Amino acid sequence: MNNFLFMILLKKLSLSVAFALMAIVTHAQNKQGIDIDASGVIRWEKDNKEAAFFGTNYTAPFAYGNRAILRRGVTAEQAIKDDVYHFSRLGLDAFRVHVWDQEISDAEGNLINNEHLRLFDFLLAELKKRKIKTLVTPIAFWGNGYPEKDENTGSFANKYGKDKSVVNEEAFKAQENYLKQFFKHKNPYTGLTYQQDVDILATEINNEPHHSGPKERATEYVNRMTAAIKSTGWTKPVFYNISESPWYADAIVKAAVQGHSFQWYPTGLVAGHTLQGNYLPNVARYKIPFDSIPAFKNRAKVVYEFDAGDVMAPIMYPAMARSFRAAGFQWATQFAYDPMATSYANTEYQTHYLNLAYTPSKAISMLIASKVFHQFGRLDTLNNGNTFGPFKIDYKNSLSEMNTAEEFYYTNNTTSKLINAKKLKHIAGVGRSKIVQYQGRGAYFIDQVASGVWRLEVMPDAIPIRDPFEKASPQKEVTKIIWSTLPIDIDLPDLGAGFTVKGLNQGNTFNSAAVEHRFSVSPGAYLLIKKNLKTNLNAQSISQHIALGEFVAPKASNEAIFVKHEALTTVSEDIALPINAQITGLGAKDSAFVQLNAANRWKNIPLEKNQEYQYHATIPAELVKNGVLKYQIIVHKANGDYITFPANVKGNPNAWDKLETESYQTYVAVKDAIVEIFNAGKDSKNINIYNPDWGNNKIEYVSEENPSVLNLKLSMGKPKTNQLMGFQSFFADKMTGRTAELNNLKTLVIKIKANTENTKIKIGLTDTDAHFFATEILVGKDFKLIEIPLNQLKNDAQLLLPRPYPGFLPLYYQSPSQAAFNLKHAEKLEVTFGYGNPTKPTHITIESIYLK
């Protein structure tokens, strides 16, 4: 129908009929959207095929994220452009964020067309350019401060608060007003309302509602908000959260929405440090408890937020994607991608850390997870082993991998054999593989543009120097960015040897040829062309809507020298001690050495470079004697300056007036000494507590006759039926220096007491493959050393700690395979009590646990 005839027809029809016809025409034009069928399956309108979307949340237009970017002297627009490019580079096709209504509304719910709304529209327009789809969540309730203090914004959420907003009538009216204006709003960058924009697929009414009061009121709230949205002409799917207030699930399902949203934080949040150990059991399965509600079976399911908080291992996202698909989810968006402008300090959300430039291995694991999510079907039952389809997850080598004939992606060094090197079209990775040899610490992408023509993109090196999950500050850098020129060897049959290399990105004038397959590369984008190939290359882009010359990377960090080294807890006497250190900023003529005073001898041992940023020295066996070994790492610059670590103090270390005395310290054990795997006083910050009742249970650190010796005391004040309490602690690092003696250790010993006789305790050890081996013991009222032969430990189910969220997810995991216990593979300790359903207050007190 042409526009002229359509306008004549409009004049002849009643207004209501005209609007109905307009909706039909608009719907016909927007066949790029989604529908939800009668079974609750999300399908493309264009061909009725099932749809799947995988991506991230991102907060740059709002709150602290926005303020922090501006403080860095970066425009929000540039930050958004940079990060959205990286979304596309990682193959993400989904975006969601809870809009900070507090920053774009007043107390009556009037929409404020301000800078935050403008930047949100700008972000949507940039995502649209990359064909990244959006799920809009217009209400967050959240204040705009975290991690800073909230501002008094004068908004309806500020006035009523999160809890009252879903029960108070005046709050209802304000939200209805806000939603009507929000969905009528036209994006100035696209000229479209959110209904008209085909790349905005659906809406989730609000973020993590806390329902209370009558369930009928909850149903009414959802229906009224849905009606307000649809009154604007919205015809796309409407979702509502069901996992934040699971006890209101039946009321939520009664509402007139098409689907429900879930989240997953399988390792808890804000541990305050990096979690060590194998956390794949925490993501083995996503169990949905609402299938018993008949209407729920016909609702679509999306994951609005997920992350393995405080985990740096690049193996969690592909495993989560697998579990999502098995549970029937068709949308999943991680929370939250860190803006590149502020990722140096990880200040936005301390417990999350994901950015292509600053966490390259985790970012490549997101790319692989996206492939998992898209390649496997909804409700596919995938095994929980290390391999599934073309994918591999390897905890011990920090490796996620996808290996097909045309695509090869990996998060760390890999020795995997290629399926078919001649058919490869896309490669992305960190480290070395059969086809790429590179010592840089950033991600790289190699994509075929045409036969014999490839595009190479190399990110700068990302060097972790501090724990990113500790207390954050803009003044504390956690990852350094270094622009190095390093050799790279790319052995692709389609390129052959001696290929030419030309810089593509702005300012990159590199023009050379590889020697065989090897050349030196700096961060940037390059065109690799087969030797003697004559081509009239017209292609201006590669897949994922990326132009040939595009390149985005952060500036280099300051060149200050920094040494990162972790001293071993204990080592064995008379065995040479390796010292491995990561050093950044060291010039070609600078040097570094280990200085120690051992066996009454001063000794300087040079640190030798074994690969980029990695240095090694060995303390001779004759200097490793029983007692304590203290040493420093000293950098000697070519200009004569000295810097001493761990204190990072400048000045001659041998000067008479030197005050700095801080040293690295390792205890040296005599032969057959115990191996302590838990010390209550020393390990208090690194344990994961299981406490299901914080109101009545306590965790305390107390002393007995020696006030300098602390004990861990766990108390249940009002025990409930089948309620347990306990903890887990990672200890593999305590055994690293004692590996030569592990075969001689046969017994697990715990020093423990309880407040009642014959208190049943379960104690066990978990290995690197997530097998848990445990036994039960009886504990009395007095401190006692209880010895447990290691051969008495049997396969059992372990707690999932930190406790996965939402709380309806499984609490226990038992490996599907049986295994024999091997101490060399043990890495985590677990202790629980509360067995036998005690009716009176009960507690246990532990001083230490060791092996002998």
XYZ file of N, CA and C in Angstrom, residues 306 691 796 852:
12
model
N 23.733 -12.496 35.010
C 24.468 -13.650 35.516
C 25.947 -13.282 35.602
N 26.116 -20.597 56.281
C 25.317 -20.187 57.436
C 23.908 -19.865 56.951
N 31.495 -38.481 48.230
C 30.330 -37.906 48.894
C 29.905 -36.655 48.134
N 49.571 -35.372 58.100
C 50.847 -35.907 58.586
C 51.076 -37.319 58.030
